[in-house]
mmCIF file of C-alpha atoms in Angstrom:
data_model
loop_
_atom_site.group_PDB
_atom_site.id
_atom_site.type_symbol
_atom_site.label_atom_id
_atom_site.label_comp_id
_atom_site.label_asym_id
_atom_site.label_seq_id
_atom_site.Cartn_x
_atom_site.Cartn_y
_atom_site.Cartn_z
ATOM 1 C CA UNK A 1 21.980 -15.458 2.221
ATOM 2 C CA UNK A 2 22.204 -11.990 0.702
ATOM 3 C CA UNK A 3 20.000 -10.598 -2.321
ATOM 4 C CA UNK A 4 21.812 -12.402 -5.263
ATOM 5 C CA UNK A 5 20.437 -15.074 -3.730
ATOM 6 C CA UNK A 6 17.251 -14.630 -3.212
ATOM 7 C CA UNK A 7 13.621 -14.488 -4.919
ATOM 8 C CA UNK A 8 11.296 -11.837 -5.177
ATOM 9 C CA UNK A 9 7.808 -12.079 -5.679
ATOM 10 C CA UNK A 10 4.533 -9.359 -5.868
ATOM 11 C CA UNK A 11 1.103 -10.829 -6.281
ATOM 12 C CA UNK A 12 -1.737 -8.486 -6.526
ATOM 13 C CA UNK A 13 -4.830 -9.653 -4.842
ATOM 14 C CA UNK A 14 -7.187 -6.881 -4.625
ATOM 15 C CA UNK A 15 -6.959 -2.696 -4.599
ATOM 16 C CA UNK A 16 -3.840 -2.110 -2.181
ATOM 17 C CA UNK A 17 -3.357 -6.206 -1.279
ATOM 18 C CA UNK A 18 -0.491 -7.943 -2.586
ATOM 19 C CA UNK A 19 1.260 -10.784 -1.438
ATOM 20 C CA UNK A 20 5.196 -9.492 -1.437
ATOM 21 C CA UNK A 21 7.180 -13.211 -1.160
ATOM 22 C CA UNK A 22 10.716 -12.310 -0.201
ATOM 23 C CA UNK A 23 12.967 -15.781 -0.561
ATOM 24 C CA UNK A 24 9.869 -17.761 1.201
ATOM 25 C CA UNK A 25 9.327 -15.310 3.631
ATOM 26 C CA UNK A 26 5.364 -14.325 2.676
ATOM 27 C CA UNK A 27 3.912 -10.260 3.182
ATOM 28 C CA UNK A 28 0.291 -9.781 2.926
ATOM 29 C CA UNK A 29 -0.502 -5.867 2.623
ATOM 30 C CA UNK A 30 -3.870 -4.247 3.202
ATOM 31 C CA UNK A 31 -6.458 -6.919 3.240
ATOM 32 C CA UNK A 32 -9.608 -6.662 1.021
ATOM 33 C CA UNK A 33 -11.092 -10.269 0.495
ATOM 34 C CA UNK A 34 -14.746 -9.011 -0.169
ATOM 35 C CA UNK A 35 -16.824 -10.505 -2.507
ATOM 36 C CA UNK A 36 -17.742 -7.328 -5.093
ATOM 37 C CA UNK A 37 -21.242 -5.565 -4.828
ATOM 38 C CA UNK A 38 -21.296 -4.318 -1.535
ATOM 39 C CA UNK A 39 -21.781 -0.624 -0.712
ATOM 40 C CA UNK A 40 -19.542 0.681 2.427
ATOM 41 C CA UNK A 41 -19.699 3.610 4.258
ATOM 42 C CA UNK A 42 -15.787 5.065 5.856
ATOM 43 C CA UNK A 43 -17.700 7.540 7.431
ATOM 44 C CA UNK A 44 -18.372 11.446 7.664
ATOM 45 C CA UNK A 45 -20.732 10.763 5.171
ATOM 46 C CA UNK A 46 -18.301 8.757 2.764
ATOM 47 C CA UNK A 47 -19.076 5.985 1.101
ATOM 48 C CA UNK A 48 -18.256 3.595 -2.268
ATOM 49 C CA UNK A 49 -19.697 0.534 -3.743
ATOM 50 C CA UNK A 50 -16.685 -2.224 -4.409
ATOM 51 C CA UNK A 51 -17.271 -3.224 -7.852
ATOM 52 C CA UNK A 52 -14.290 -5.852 -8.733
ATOM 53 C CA UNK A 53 -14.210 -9.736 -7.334
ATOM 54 C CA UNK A 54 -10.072 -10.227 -5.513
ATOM 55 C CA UNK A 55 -8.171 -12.077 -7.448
ATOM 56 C CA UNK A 56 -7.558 -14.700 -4.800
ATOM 57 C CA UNK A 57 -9.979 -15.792 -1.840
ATOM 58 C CA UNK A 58 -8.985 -16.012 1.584
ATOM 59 C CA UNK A 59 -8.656 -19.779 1.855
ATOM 60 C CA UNK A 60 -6.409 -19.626 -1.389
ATOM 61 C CA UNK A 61 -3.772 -17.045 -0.149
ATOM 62 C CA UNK A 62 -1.802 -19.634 1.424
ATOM 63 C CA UNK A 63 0.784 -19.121 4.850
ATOM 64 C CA UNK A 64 1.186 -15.438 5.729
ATOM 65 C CA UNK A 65 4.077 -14.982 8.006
ATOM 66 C CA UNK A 66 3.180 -11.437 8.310
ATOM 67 C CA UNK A 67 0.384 -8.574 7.503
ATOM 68 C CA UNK A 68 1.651 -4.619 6.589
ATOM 69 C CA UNK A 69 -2.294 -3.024 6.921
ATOM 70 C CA UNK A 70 -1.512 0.627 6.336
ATOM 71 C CA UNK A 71 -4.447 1.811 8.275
ATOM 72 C CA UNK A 72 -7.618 -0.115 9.510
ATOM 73 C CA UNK A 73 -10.571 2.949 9.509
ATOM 74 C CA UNK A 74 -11.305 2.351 5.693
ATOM 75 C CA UNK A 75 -12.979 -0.832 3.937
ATOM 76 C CA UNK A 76 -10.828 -0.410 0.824
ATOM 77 C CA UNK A 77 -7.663 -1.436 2.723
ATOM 78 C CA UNK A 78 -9.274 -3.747 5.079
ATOM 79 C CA UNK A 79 -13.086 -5.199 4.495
ATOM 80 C CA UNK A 80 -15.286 -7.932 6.795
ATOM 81 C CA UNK A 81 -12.992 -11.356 5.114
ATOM 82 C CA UNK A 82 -9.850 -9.642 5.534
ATOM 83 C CA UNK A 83 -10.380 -8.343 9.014
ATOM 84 C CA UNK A 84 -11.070 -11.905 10.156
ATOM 85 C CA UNK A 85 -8.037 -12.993 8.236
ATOM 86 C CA UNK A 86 -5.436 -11.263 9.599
ATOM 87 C CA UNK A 87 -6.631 -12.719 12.816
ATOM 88 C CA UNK A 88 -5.432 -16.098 12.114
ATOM 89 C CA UNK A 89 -1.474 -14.664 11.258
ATOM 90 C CA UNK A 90 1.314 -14.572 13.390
ATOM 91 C CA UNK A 91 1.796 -10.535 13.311
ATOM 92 C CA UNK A 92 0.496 -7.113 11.892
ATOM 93 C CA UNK A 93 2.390 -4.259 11.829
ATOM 94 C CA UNK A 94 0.087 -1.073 11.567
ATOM 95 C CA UNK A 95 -0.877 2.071 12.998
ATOM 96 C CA UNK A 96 -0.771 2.692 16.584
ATOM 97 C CA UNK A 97 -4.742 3.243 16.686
ATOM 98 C CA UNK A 98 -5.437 -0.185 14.390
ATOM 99 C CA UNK A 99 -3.020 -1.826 16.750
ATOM 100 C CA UNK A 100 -5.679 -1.426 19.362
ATOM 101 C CA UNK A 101 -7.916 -3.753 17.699
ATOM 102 C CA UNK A 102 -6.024 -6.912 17.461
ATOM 103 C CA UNK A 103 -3.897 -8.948 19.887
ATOM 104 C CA UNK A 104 -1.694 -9.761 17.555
ATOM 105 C CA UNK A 105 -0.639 -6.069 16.032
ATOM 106 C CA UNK A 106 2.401 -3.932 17.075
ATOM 107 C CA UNK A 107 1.737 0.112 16.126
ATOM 108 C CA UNK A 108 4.212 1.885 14.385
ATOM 109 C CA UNK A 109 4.674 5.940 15.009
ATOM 110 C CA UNK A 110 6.057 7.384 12.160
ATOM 111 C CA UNK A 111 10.192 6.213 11.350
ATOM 112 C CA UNK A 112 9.633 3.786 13.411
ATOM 113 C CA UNK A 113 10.826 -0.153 13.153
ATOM 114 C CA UNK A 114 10.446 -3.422 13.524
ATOM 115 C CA UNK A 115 12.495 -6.519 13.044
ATOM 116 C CA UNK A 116 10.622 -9.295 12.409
ATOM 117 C CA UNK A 117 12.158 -12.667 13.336
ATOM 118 C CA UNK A 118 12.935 -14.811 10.502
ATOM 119 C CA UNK A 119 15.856 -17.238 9.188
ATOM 120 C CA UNK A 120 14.097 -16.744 5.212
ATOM 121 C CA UNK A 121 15.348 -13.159 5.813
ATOM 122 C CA UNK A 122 17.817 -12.261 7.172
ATOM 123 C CA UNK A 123 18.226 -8.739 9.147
ATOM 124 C CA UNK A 124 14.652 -8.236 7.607
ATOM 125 C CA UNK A 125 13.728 -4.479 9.017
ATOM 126 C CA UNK A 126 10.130 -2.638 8.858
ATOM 127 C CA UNK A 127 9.839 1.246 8.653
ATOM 128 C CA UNK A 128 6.786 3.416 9.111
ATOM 129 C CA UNK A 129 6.908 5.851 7.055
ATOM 130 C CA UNK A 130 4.823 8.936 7.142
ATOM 131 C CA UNK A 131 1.472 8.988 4.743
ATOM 132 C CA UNK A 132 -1.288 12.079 4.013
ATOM 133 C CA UNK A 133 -3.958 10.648 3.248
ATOM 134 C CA UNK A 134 -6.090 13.617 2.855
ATOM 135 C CA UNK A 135 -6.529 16.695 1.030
ATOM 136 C CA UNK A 136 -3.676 19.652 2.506
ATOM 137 C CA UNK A 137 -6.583 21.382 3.580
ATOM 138 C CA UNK A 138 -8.874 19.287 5.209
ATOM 139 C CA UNK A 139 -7.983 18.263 9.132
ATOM 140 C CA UNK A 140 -5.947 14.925 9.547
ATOM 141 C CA UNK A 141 -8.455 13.061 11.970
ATOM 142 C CA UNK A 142 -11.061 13.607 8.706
ATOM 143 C CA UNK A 143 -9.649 10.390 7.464
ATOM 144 C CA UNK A 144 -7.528 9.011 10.084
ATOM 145 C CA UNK A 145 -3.838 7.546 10.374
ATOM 146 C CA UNK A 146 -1.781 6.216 7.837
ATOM 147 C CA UNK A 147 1.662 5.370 7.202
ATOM 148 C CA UNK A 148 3.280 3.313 4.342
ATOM 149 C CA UNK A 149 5.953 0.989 4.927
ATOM 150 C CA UNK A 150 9.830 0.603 3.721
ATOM 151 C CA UNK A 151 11.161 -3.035 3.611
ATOM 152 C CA UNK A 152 14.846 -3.883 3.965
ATOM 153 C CA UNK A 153 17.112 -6.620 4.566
ATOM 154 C CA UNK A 154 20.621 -7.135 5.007
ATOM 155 C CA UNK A 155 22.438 -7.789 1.604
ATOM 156 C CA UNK A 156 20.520 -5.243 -0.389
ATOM 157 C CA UNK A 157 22.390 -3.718 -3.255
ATOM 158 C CA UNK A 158 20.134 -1.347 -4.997
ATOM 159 C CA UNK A 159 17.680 -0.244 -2.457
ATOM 160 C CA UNK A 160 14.747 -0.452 -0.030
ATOM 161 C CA UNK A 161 11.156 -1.885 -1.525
ATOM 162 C CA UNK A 162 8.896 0.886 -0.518
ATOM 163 C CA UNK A 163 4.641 0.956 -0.091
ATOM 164 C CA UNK A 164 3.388 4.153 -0.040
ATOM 165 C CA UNK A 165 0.166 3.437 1.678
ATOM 166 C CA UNK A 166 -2.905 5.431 0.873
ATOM 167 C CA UNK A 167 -0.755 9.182 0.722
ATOM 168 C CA UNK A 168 -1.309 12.285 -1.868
ATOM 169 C CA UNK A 169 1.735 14.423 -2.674
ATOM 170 C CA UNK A 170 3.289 16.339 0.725
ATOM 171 C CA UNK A 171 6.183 17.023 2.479
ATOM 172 C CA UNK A 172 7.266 14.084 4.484
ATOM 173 C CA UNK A 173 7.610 11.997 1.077
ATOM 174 C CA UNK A 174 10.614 14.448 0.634
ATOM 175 C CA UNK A 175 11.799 13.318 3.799
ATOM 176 C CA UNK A 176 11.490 9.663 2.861
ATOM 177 C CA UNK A 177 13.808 10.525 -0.257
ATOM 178 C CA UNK A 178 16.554 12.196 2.450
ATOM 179 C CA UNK A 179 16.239 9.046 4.424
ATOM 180 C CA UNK A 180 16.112 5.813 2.237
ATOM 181 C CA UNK A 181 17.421 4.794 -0.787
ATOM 182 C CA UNK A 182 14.101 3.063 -2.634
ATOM 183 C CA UNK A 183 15.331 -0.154 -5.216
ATOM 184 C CA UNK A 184 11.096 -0.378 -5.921
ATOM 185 C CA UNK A 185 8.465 1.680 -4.955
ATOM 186 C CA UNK A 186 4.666 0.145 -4.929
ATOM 187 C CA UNK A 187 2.635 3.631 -5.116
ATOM 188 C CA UNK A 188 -1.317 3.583 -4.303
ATOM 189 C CA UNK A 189 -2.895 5.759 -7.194
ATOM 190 C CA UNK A 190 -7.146 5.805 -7.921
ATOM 191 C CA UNK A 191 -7.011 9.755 -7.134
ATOM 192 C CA UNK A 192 -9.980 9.233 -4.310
ATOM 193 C CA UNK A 193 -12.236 11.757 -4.551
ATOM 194 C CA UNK A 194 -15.930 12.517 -2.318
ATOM 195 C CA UNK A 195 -17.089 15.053 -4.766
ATOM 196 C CA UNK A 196 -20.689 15.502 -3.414
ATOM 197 C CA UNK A 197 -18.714 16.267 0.182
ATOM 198 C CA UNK A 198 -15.342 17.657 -0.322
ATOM 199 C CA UNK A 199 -15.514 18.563 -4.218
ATOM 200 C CA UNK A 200 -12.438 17.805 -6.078
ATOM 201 C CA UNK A 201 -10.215 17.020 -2.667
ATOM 202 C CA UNK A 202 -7.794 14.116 -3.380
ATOM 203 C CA UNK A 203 -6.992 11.206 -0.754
ATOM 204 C CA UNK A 204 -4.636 9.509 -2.805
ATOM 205 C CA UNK A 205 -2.230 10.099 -5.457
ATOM 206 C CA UNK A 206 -3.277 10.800 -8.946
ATOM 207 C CA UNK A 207 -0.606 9.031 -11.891
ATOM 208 C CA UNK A 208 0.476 12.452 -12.154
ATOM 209 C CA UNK A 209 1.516 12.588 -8.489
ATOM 210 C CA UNK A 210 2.309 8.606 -8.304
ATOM 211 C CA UNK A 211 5.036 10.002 -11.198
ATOM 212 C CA UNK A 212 6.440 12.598 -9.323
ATOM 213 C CA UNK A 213 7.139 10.860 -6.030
ATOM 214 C CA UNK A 214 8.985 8.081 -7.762
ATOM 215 C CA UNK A 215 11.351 10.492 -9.374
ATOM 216 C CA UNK A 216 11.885 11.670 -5.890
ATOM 217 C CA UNK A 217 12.507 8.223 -4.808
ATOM 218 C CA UNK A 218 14.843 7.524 -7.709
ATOM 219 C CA UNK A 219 13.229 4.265 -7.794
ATOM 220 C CA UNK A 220 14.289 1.680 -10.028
ATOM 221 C CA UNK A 221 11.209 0.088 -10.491
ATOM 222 C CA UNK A 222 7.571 1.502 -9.832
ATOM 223 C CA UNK A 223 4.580 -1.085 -9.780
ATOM 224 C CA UNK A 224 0.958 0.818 -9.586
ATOM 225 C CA UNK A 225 -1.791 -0.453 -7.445
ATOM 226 C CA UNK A 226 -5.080 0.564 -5.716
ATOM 227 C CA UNK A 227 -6.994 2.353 -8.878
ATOM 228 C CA UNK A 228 -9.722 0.282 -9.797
ATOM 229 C CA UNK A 229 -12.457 -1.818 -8.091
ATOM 230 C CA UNK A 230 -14.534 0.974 -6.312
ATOM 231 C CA UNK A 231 -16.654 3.728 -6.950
ATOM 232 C CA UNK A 232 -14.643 6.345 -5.344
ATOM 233 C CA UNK A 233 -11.690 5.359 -7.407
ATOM 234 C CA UNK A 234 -12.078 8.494 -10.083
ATOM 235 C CA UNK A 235 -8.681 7.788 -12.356
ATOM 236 C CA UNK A 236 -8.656 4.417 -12.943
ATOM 237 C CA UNK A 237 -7.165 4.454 -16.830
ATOM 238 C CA UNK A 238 -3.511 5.347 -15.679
ATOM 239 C CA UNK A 239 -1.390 3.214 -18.014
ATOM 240 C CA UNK A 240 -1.079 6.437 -20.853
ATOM 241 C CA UNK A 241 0.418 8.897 -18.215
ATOM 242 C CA UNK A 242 2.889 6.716 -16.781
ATOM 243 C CA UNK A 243 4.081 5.622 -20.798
ATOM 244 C CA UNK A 244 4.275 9.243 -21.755
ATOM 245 C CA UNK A 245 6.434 9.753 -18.525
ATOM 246 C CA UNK A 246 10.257 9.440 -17.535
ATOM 247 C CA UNK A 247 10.047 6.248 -15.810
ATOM 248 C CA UNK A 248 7.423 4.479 -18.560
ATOM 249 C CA UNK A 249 10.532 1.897 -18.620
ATOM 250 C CA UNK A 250 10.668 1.436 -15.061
ATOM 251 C CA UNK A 251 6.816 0.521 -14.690
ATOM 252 C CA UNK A 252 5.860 -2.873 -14.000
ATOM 253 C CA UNK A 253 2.261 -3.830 -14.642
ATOM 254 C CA UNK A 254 1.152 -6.853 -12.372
ATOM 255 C CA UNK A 255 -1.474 -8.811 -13.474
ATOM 256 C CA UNK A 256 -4.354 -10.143 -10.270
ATOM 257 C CA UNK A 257 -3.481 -12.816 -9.252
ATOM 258 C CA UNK A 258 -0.523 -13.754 -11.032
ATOM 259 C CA UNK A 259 3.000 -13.725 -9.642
ATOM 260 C CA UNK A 260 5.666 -11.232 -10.822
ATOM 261 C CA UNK A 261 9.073 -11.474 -10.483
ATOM 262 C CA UNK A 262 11.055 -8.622 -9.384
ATOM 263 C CA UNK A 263 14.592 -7.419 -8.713
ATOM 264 C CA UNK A 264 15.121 -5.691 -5.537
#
């Protein structure tokens, strides 16, 4: 069953969690099932209040065949609820270091993949890809590993669907461009910022920077997530900078909670 065929789906649940349905086969990314109103500290002094309910509880998300959690160190990509989730599904694929933490993980090292088993899918592959998730000058281990993720599957015409993960502008995106072609990119914006610690640093793309990297990617279409719901979040109205842009006709603009429809 190749891609003319099949049905694409994105839900957005919550900050970077969306449920990516590919022809039955169900992708849960980044799990943040929190109630809003709680205050977390990431540590080195770091911290943000969560200020936006998920559009979906964890008991309503239905069968998740698998879990892409980009990195485990920070609340905002996986909180208390979805921690204890993503215990109950068959497999996570995440960063060596998260892997650590649950039995049923396999870490990814940069470029590399995994085929998950699946009849929905077929020749369904998994790439990490490399993420900076961190000012340039500020030390990597400040905020830990990352990686994003590139989904493909045998029968694809257009392109890879790609998830950034939590990344600011650098190098190895370039290298992404040289090594994929990218259908649809999902790009995590909110421009993160610790200004009483580490001033105006960045930890995650600004719209301006979400804009550039999906001209590198070519992409076909670009869906925004992860820039609202939490204090550290500084850019949260977006929508003007990506309309004034080249690709304003290649942004898709999921609504919580409701399934999208997408070509890829």
């Amino acid at each position: 069953m190749y891609l003319s065929a099949m049905k694409i789906t994105i839900t957005h649940v919550s900050t970077a969690c969306v449920i990516i349905n590919i022809n039955g086969y169900r992708i849960l990314t980044d799990p943040v099932l929190d109630h809003a109103g709680k205050l977390y500290h990431f540590g080195y002094g770091t911290l943000s209040r969560k200020t936006e309910e998920p559009a979906l509880q964890a008991a309503e998300l239905g069968k998740i065949d698998l879990v892409l959690l980009s990195h485990h160190q920070h609340q905002d990509n996986l909180d208390t609820t979805g921690k204890a989730f993503i215990k109950t599904v068959p497999l996570v694929l995440t960063t060596p270091p998260a892997a650590k933490h649950f039995t049923n993980a396999v870490g990814l090292a940069n470029w590399q993949s995994y085929r998950p088993e699946t009849s929905l899918v077929p020749g369904l592959i998994i790439t990490a890809t490399p993420a900076q998730h961190h000012p340039w000058w500020l030390p990597g281990f400040f905020a830990g590993k990352v990686i994003g993720f590139m989904i493909e599957w045998a029968g694809q015409q257009n392109g890879a669907l790609y998830l950034t993960g939590d990344t600011v502008y650098f190098k190895g995106l370039e290298e992404v461009a040289r090594r994929f072609t990218v259908n649809t990119i999902i790009v995590n914006l909110g421009s993160v910022q610790f200004r009483y610690l580490t001033g105006w640093g960045r930890y995650t793309f600004n719209a301006a920077e979400a804009i550039k990297t999906a001209l590198l990617m070519k992409a076909k279409q670009v869906i925004p997530i992860h820039y609202r719901g939490w204090t550290h979040f500084k850019e949260n109205e977006i929508q003007p900078a990506f309309n004034a842009s080249p690709i304003a006709t290649k942004t898709i603009w999921l609504q919580s909670g409701r399934e999208t429809e997408i070509d890829c």
